[in-house]
Structures are given as structure tokens and as C-alpha cells.
Short mmCIF file of C-alpha atoms in Angstrom, two decimals:
data_model
loop_
_atom_site.label_atom_id
_atom_site.label_comp_id
_atom_site.label_asym_id
_atom_site.label_seq_id
_atom_site.Cartn_x
_atom_site.Cartn_y
_atom_site.Cartn_z
CA UNK A 1 0.00 0.00 0.00
CA UNK A 2 1.15 3.60 -0.59
CA UNK A 3 2.89 5.28 2.32
CA UNK A 4 2.90 8.99 3.14
CA UNK A 5 5.93 10.70 4.67
CA UNK A 6 7.46 14.16 4.97
CA UNK A 7 10.91 15.65 4.57
CA UNK A 8 11.09 17.27 7.97
CA UNK A 9 13.75 19.80 6.95
CA UNK A 10 11.28 21.21 4.37
CA UNK A 11 8.06 20.86 6.36
CA UNK A 12 6.61 24.10 7.80
CA UNK A 13 3.99 22.24 9.90
CA UNK A 14 1.19 24.24 8.28
CA UNK A 15 -1.33 21.37 8.20
CA UNK A 16 -2.06 21.79 4.47
CA UNK A 17 -1.33 18.18 3.51
CA UNK A 18 -3.72 16.85 6.16
CA UNK A 19 -6.47 19.28 5.20
CA UNK A 20 -6.41 18.39 1.47
CA UNK A 21 -6.10 14.61 1.81
CA UNK A 22 -9.38 13.20 0.41
CA UNK A 23 -8.92 9.85 2.17
CA UNK A 24 -8.14 11.43 5.57
CA UNK A 25 -5.00 9.35 6.04
CA UNK A 26 -2.81 12.24 7.21
CA UNK A 27 -2.88 13.74 10.68
CA UNK A 28 -1.05 16.99 11.14
CA UNK A 29 -2.51 19.97 12.95
CA UNK A 30 -0.68 23.25 12.60
CA UNK A 31 2.52 23.35 14.57
CA UNK A 32 3.09 19.58 14.40
CA UNK A 33 4.83 17.38 11.85
CA UNK A 34 2.18 15.48 9.86
CA UNK A 35 2.14 11.70 9.84
CA UNK A 36 0.14 8.85 8.41
CA UNK A 37 -2.66 7.80 10.72
CA UNK A 38 -2.10 4.20 11.92
CA UNK A 39 -5.80 3.40 11.57
CA UNK A 40 -5.88 4.65 7.95
CA UNK A 41 -2.69 3.14 6.52
CA UNK A 42 -4.60 0.98 4.06
CA UNK A 43 -6.70 3.88 2.78
CA UNK A 44 -4.19 6.00 0.84
CA UNK A 45 -5.20 6.17 -2.84
CA UNK A 46 -1.89 7.69 -4.01
CA UNK A 47 -3.65 10.65 -5.59
CA UNK A 48 -0.72 13.01 -4.91
CA UNK A 49 -2.95 15.70 -3.47
CA UNK A 50 -0.64 16.21 -0.51
CA UNK A 51 2.37 16.61 -2.81
CA UNK A 52 0.55 18.97 -5.17
CA UNK A 53 -0.65 21.32 -2.43
CA UNK A 54 2.45 21.46 -0.22
CA UNK A 55 4.08 24.85 -0.97
CA UNK A 56 7.51 23.64 0.17
CA UNK A 57 7.76 20.21 -1.48
CA UNK A 58 7.90 18.38 1.82
CA UNK A 59 5.16 15.78 1.26
CA UNK A 60 5.98 12.41 -0.23
CA UNK A 61 4.09 9.28 -1.23
CA UNK A 62 6.42 6.36 -1.79
CA UNK A 63 4.80 5.11 -5.01
CA UNK A 64 4.87 8.56 -6.65
CA UNK A 65 7.99 10.03 -8.26
CA UNK A 66 8.51 13.67 -7.18
CA UNK A 67 10.66 14.27 -10.26
CA UNK A 68 7.48 13.84 -12.31
CA UNK A 69 6.02 16.98 -10.74
CA UNK A 70 6.08 20.32 -12.50
CA UNK A 71 5.70 23.71 -10.82
CA UNK A 72 2.42 25.31 -11.88
CA UNK A 73 3.14 28.54 -13.73
CA UNK A 74 -0.07 30.49 -13.34
CA UNK A 75 0.97 32.93 -16.03
CA UNK A 76 0.75 30.13 -18.61
CA UNK A 77 -2.81 29.15 -17.74
CA UNK A 78 -5.49 30.35 -20.19
CA UNK A 79 -7.72 33.22 -19.16
CA UNK A 80 -11.50 32.90 -19.34
CA UNK A 81 -11.69 34.15 -22.92
CA UNK A 82 -8.97 31.80 -24.16
CA UNK A 83 -10.53 28.84 -22.41
CA UNK A 84 -13.93 29.64 -23.89
CA UNK A 85 -12.35 29.86 -27.35
CA UNK A 86 -10.77 26.44 -26.82
CA UNK A 87 -14.12 24.91 -25.93
CA UNK A 88 -15.87 26.57 -28.86
CA UNK A 89 -13.17 25.51 -31.33
CA UNK A 90 -13.55 21.84 -30.47
CA UNK A 91 -15.20 20.03 -33.36
CA UNK A 92 -15.40 16.38 -34.33
CA UNK A 93 -13.13 16.01 -37.35
CA UNK A 94 -14.31 13.80 -40.20
CA UNK A 95 -11.83 14.86 -42.88
CA UNK A 96 -8.32 13.58 -42.22
CA UNK A 97 -5.08 13.68 -44.13
CA UNK A 98 -3.85 10.28 -45.28
CA UNK A 99 -0.37 10.44 -43.80
CA UNK A 100 -0.04 8.81 -40.37
CA UNK A 101 0.64 10.67 -37.17
CA UNK A 102 4.07 9.88 -35.74
CA UNK A 103 3.97 7.23 -33.02
CA UNK A 104 5.99 9.46 -30.71
CA UNK A 105 3.45 12.27 -31.02
CA UNK A 106 0.50 9.95 -30.41
CA UNK A 107 2.24 8.51 -27.36
CA UNK A 108 2.86 12.02 -26.03
CA UNK A 109 -0.82 12.87 -26.50
CA UNK A 110 -1.85 9.66 -24.76
CA UNK A 111 0.52 10.43 -21.89
CA UNK A 112 -1.24 13.74 -21.32
CA UNK A 113 -4.42 11.86 -20.43
CA UNK A 114 -2.83 10.57 -17.21
CA UNK A 115 -3.79 13.94 -15.72
CA UNK A 116 -7.48 13.19 -16.22
CA UNK A 117 -9.43 12.71 -12.98
CA UNK A 118 -10.28 9.16 -12.00
CA UNK A 119 -12.77 7.92 -9.40
CA UNK A 120 -10.86 7.17 -6.18
CA UNK A 121 -7.71 7.53 -8.29
CA UNK A 122 -8.07 3.94 -9.48
CA UNK A 123 -6.37 4.77 -12.80
CA UNK A 124 -7.87 1.61 -14.27
CA UNK A 125 -8.19 2.83 -17.88
CA UNK A 126 -5.74 1.50 -20.45
CA UNK A 127 -5.34 2.36 -24.11
CA UNK A 128 -5.38 0.32 -27.29
CA UNK A 129 -3.97 2.27 -30.23
CA UNK A 130 -4.90 0.76 -33.58
CA UNK A 131 -2.08 2.30 -35.58
CA UNK A 132 -1.13 0.35 -38.72
CA UNK A 133 -3.37 0.51 -41.84
CA UNK A 134 -3.73 -3.27 -42.00
CA UNK A 135 -4.83 -3.35 -38.37
CA UNK A 136 -7.42 -0.65 -39.02
CA UNK A 137 -8.69 -2.70 -41.95
CA UNK A 138 -8.83 -5.84 -39.82
CA UNK A 139 -10.86 -4.05 -37.14
CA UNK A 140 -13.23 -2.70 -39.80
CA UNK A 141 -13.65 -6.10 -41.45
CA UNK A 142 -14.32 -7.72 -38.09
CA UNK A 143 -16.92 -5.05 -37.26
CA UNK A 144 -18.73 -5.65 -40.55
CA UNK A 145 -18.76 -9.41 -39.97
CA UNK A 146 -20.27 -8.78 -36.57
CA UNK A 147 -22.95 -6.57 -38.06
CA UNK A 148 -23.79 -9.23 -40.64
CA UNK A 149 -24.19 -11.78 -37.87
CA UNK A 150 -26.39 -9.39 -35.93
CA UNK A 151 -28.70 -9.02 -38.92
CA UNK A 152 -28.95 -12.79 -39.28
CA UNK A 153 -29.38 -13.51 -35.58
CA UNK A 154 -29.79 -10.59 -33.15
CA UNK A 155 -29.35 -13.05 -30.29
CA UNK A 156 -25.69 -13.70 -31.17
CA UNK A 157 -24.43 -10.58 -32.93
CA UNK A 158 -24.29 -6.81 -32.45
CA UNK A 159 -27.33 -4.87 -33.60
CA UNK A 160 -27.20 -1.35 -35.04
CA UNK A 161 -30.06 0.46 -36.73
CA UNK A 162 -27.78 1.51 -39.58
CA UNK A 163 -26.10 -1.91 -39.97
CA UNK A 164 -27.26 -2.53 -43.55
CA UNK A 165 -26.01 0.84 -44.76
CA UNK A 166 -22.65 0.39 -43.01
CA UNK A 167 -22.14 -3.07 -44.48
CA UNK A 168 -23.02 -1.90 -47.98
CA UNK A 169 -20.74 1.15 -47.82
CA UNK A 170 -17.80 -0.84 -46.45
CA UNK A 171 -18.25 -3.40 -49.22
CA UNK A 172 -18.06 -0.61 -51.82
CA UNK A 173 -14.71 0.51 -50.46
CA UNK A 174 -16.05 3.46 -48.50
CA UNK A 175 -15.15 4.11 -44.88
CA UNK A 176 -18.22 4.81 -42.76
CA UNK A 177 -16.59 3.29 -39.68
CA UNK A 178 -13.45 5.44 -39.40
CA UNK A 179 -14.20 8.41 -41.70
CA UNK A 180 -10.76 8.04 -43.25
CA UNK A 181 -8.92 8.41 -39.95
CA UNK A 182 -5.59 6.54 -40.01
CA UNK A 183 -5.67 5.62 -36.31
CA UNK A 184 -8.11 4.58 -33.60
CA UNK A 185 -7.60 5.02 -29.86
CA UNK A 186 -9.78 2.79 -27.68
CA UNK A 187 -10.19 3.31 -23.94
CA UNK A 188 -10.47 0.00 -22.11
CA UNK A 189 -11.82 -0.29 -18.56
CA UNK A 190 -12.70 -3.08 -16.13
CA UNK A 191 -16.24 -4.46 -16.41
CA UNK A 192 -18.31 -3.80 -13.34
CA UNK A 193 -15.91 -1.43 -11.60
CA UNK A 194 -17.87 1.57 -10.30
CA UNK A 195 -17.44 4.64 -12.51
CA UNK A 196 -14.83 2.92 -14.71
CA UNK A 197 -16.69 3.75 -17.92
CA UNK A 198 -17.04 7.36 -16.79
CA UNK A 199 -13.29 7.46 -16.14
CA UNK A 200 -12.71 6.23 -19.69
CA UNK A 201 -14.96 8.90 -21.20
CA UNK A 202 -13.15 11.61 -19.23
CA UNK A 203 -9.80 10.27 -20.46
CA UNK A 204 -11.10 10.29 -24.03
CA UNK A 205 -12.15 13.92 -23.61
CA UNK A 206 -8.68 14.82 -22.38
CA UNK A 207 -7.24 12.93 -25.36
CA UNK A 208 -9.24 15.00 -27.82
CA UNK A 209 -8.22 18.30 -26.22
CA UNK A 210 -4.58 17.23 -25.85
CA UNK A 211 -4.42 16.52 -29.58
CA UNK A 212 -5.62 19.98 -30.66
CA UNK A 213 -2.34 21.93 -30.30
CA UNK A 214 -0.62 19.44 -32.62
CA UNK A 215 -3.27 19.79 -35.34
CA UNK A 216 -4.34 16.21 -34.72
CA UNK A 217 -8.09 15.88 -35.07
CA UNK A 218 -10.38 13.48 -33.27
CA UNK A 219 -13.83 12.09 -33.79
CA UNK A 220 -15.72 10.06 -31.24
CA UNK A 221 -15.95 6.44 -32.38
CA UNK A 222 -19.39 5.04 -31.68
CA UNK A 223 -19.58 1.94 -33.84
CA UNK A 224 -16.45 0.01 -32.83
CA UNK A 225 -16.87 0.28 -29.03
CA UNK A 226 -20.51 -0.79 -29.31
CA UNK A 227 -19.65 -3.76 -31.52
CA UNK A 228 -16.70 -4.73 -29.31
CA UNK A 229 -18.94 -4.96 -26.27
CA UNK A 230 -21.25 -7.43 -28.07
CA UNK A 231 -19.01 -9.41 -30.45
CA UNK A 232 -16.49 -11.90 -29.11
CA UNK A 233 -14.29 -12.09 -32.25
CA UNK A 234 -13.71 -8.32 -31.94
CA UNK A 235 -12.78 -8.78 -28.30
CA UNK A 236 -10.22 -11.43 -29.29
CA UNK A 237 -8.85 -9.30 -32.12
CA UNK A 238 -8.29 -6.38 -29.74
CA UNK A 239 -6.77 -8.62 -27.07
CA UNK A 240 -9.33 -7.78 -24.38
CA UNK A 241 -9.24 -9.64 -21.12
CA UNK A 242 -12.36 -11.46 -19.86
CA UNK A 243 -13.06 -8.68 -17.36
CA UNK A 244 -12.46 -5.76 -19.75
CA UNK A 245 -14.61 -3.76 -22.13
CA UNK A 246 -14.05 -1.04 -24.68
CA UNK A 247 -15.66 1.97 -23.04
CA UNK A 248 -15.18 4.39 -25.92
CA UNK A 249 -12.87 5.50 -28.69
CA UNK A 250 -11.49 8.39 -30.69
CA UNK A 251 -10.55 8.25 -34.36
CA UNK A 252 -7.35 10.25 -34.82
CA UNK A 253 -5.38 11.80 -37.66
CA UNK A 254 -3.89 14.98 -39.05
CA UNK A 255 -6.72 17.44 -39.67
CA UNK A 256 -7.80 17.72 -43.29
CA UNK A 257 -10.50 20.37 -42.95
CA UNK A 258 -10.52 22.81 -40.03
CA UNK A 259 -13.52 24.76 -38.73
CA UNK A 260 -13.41 28.52 -39.18
CA UNK A 261 -16.11 29.40 -36.64
CA UNK A 262 -17.90 27.92 -33.68
CA UNK A 263 -21.21 26.18 -34.26
CA UNK A 264 -24.41 27.54 -32.66
CA UNK A 265 -25.32 25.64 -29.51
CA UNK A 266 -28.48 25.78 -27.40
CA UNK A 267 -27.50 25.85 -23.70
CA UNK A 268 -28.31 22.82 -21.60
CA UNK A 269 -31.39 23.20 -19.43
CA UNK A 270 -30.56 24.07 -15.82
CA UNK A 271 -32.58 23.31 -12.73
CA UNK A 272 -31.66 25.36 -9.66
CA UNK A 273 -32.49 23.91 -6.26
#
């Protein structure tokens, strides 16, 4: 289990680490050196909250590497107008360039998603990156076979309302499944773990936003995750474990067509209590 400690020479005994710990494993009133509560030693979730909030770098959790921390430069954070522009500029991209995105860049973008929040800091999401063209084709072919089976016998195959149109278009050499994207990122999460699918969706959202500065576009993949949850051959092709599911996906590639304006949006309804 993770263990909390402090570097006493740096600690100012301000009680901050104890006050921000979400699992209440730290005891440290002002004026005293904080310590890990003996009755809560199995409750640390290694979220790093104590390390992130300590102004003097005194807090430590043994399973977390302090060299992986970066000082937060407030001057580099977007202001309200810039952040609003970022949100408004986000569009699902369905026109991609044919050339692949470098593996190193995709890995960097994936690494950025580790900063996404996760319920109880379980960090249970893992990625499958379908990268090579032949692998993309194999996933598409498998999806179409699953859809054909679903049409023949809904009891044994995936069912989609638009299955016939998808099968026909794929057979004509069109690409209704991936929209021409050269890559597909799939977020995999444990089946039955509370909030695991939500964690995956949050990670996918971070992935989409992390890709934007590199002119890598994303489009939410609805067909493949749905088919993968219902079709065993797809699960085998993707190498899923028996207790895993594809919780969602993003099609990725260099942006072919870019939006020039935000799209009109009706605000969500709000109920105030």
C-alpha cells in the first residue's frame, strides 16, 4: 500500500497536507509534523494531493515520483476568454489527411491523459492504439462481420439500426466506420468497476483536447466500441481480457478540414435547487 511521509527539513507544519487529503490518512494539525494515521494506513489512494498542495515540497508518497512533478506557472494558464475559445473551437473532425501521425506524437498525447481525474484515483483505464493501416482494416472487417451476424441472428451478434447501410458502404470501399482516420484510440476499462466507464470517457475527452495543439483531429468512435462490447471475435482481435470492455474511442489523424467558426449551440437546461 502507498505510504505517506514528509521531509522534515522542508516541512513548515502548516497542516495543508492533512487538510487536502481526500482519504483522511494524514494527521497533522498546525505546529506539528504530519504523519500517516495508523488506523488509515490501508486507505491512501496515491492521488498526490498532498504533494501537489504542499508549498515547500515536503510531502511524499512512496509510489509517486517527485521528479514527475512540474511547478504550476499560473501565467501560462489560459484566461476565461482563451478557455472559452478552446471549448468553442472543439469540433469532431471527419476529414483527415492520409499520412499517419508519428507514433511518438501519439504517445505524447496519450501520456497527457494521465492527468485526467479518476474515481478514487483507481487509474484503471488502459489504451489500445490501432495504428497500422492493415490493423485498421482488420478491425473494420471484423466489425462488418459482426454486423452481418447481428442481422442474421440478433441473439448472437451486435445490432445497429444503420447496420445494412454500413455493411453496404464498407463493401463498396467506402469508410463509414473510421471516416478516413488513419488511427483509432480505444479506452479500455474493467467491467463492473464503479465509474470505470465514466473514467474512460473523461480520459477520451482529455485525449481530444490534448491533440488539438498538434493539429491532430479526433472524432468520437461510436460503432467500434458498441460492436466490441457485443461481439467476441472483436474482443479477441483487440486482445481484451475477460473482465475488460471497450468503453469508448477516438478516431485520430492529421486534420484535413478545419472549422473557421464555432457552431451555434443551445444551452443545456438548468434546474436550480
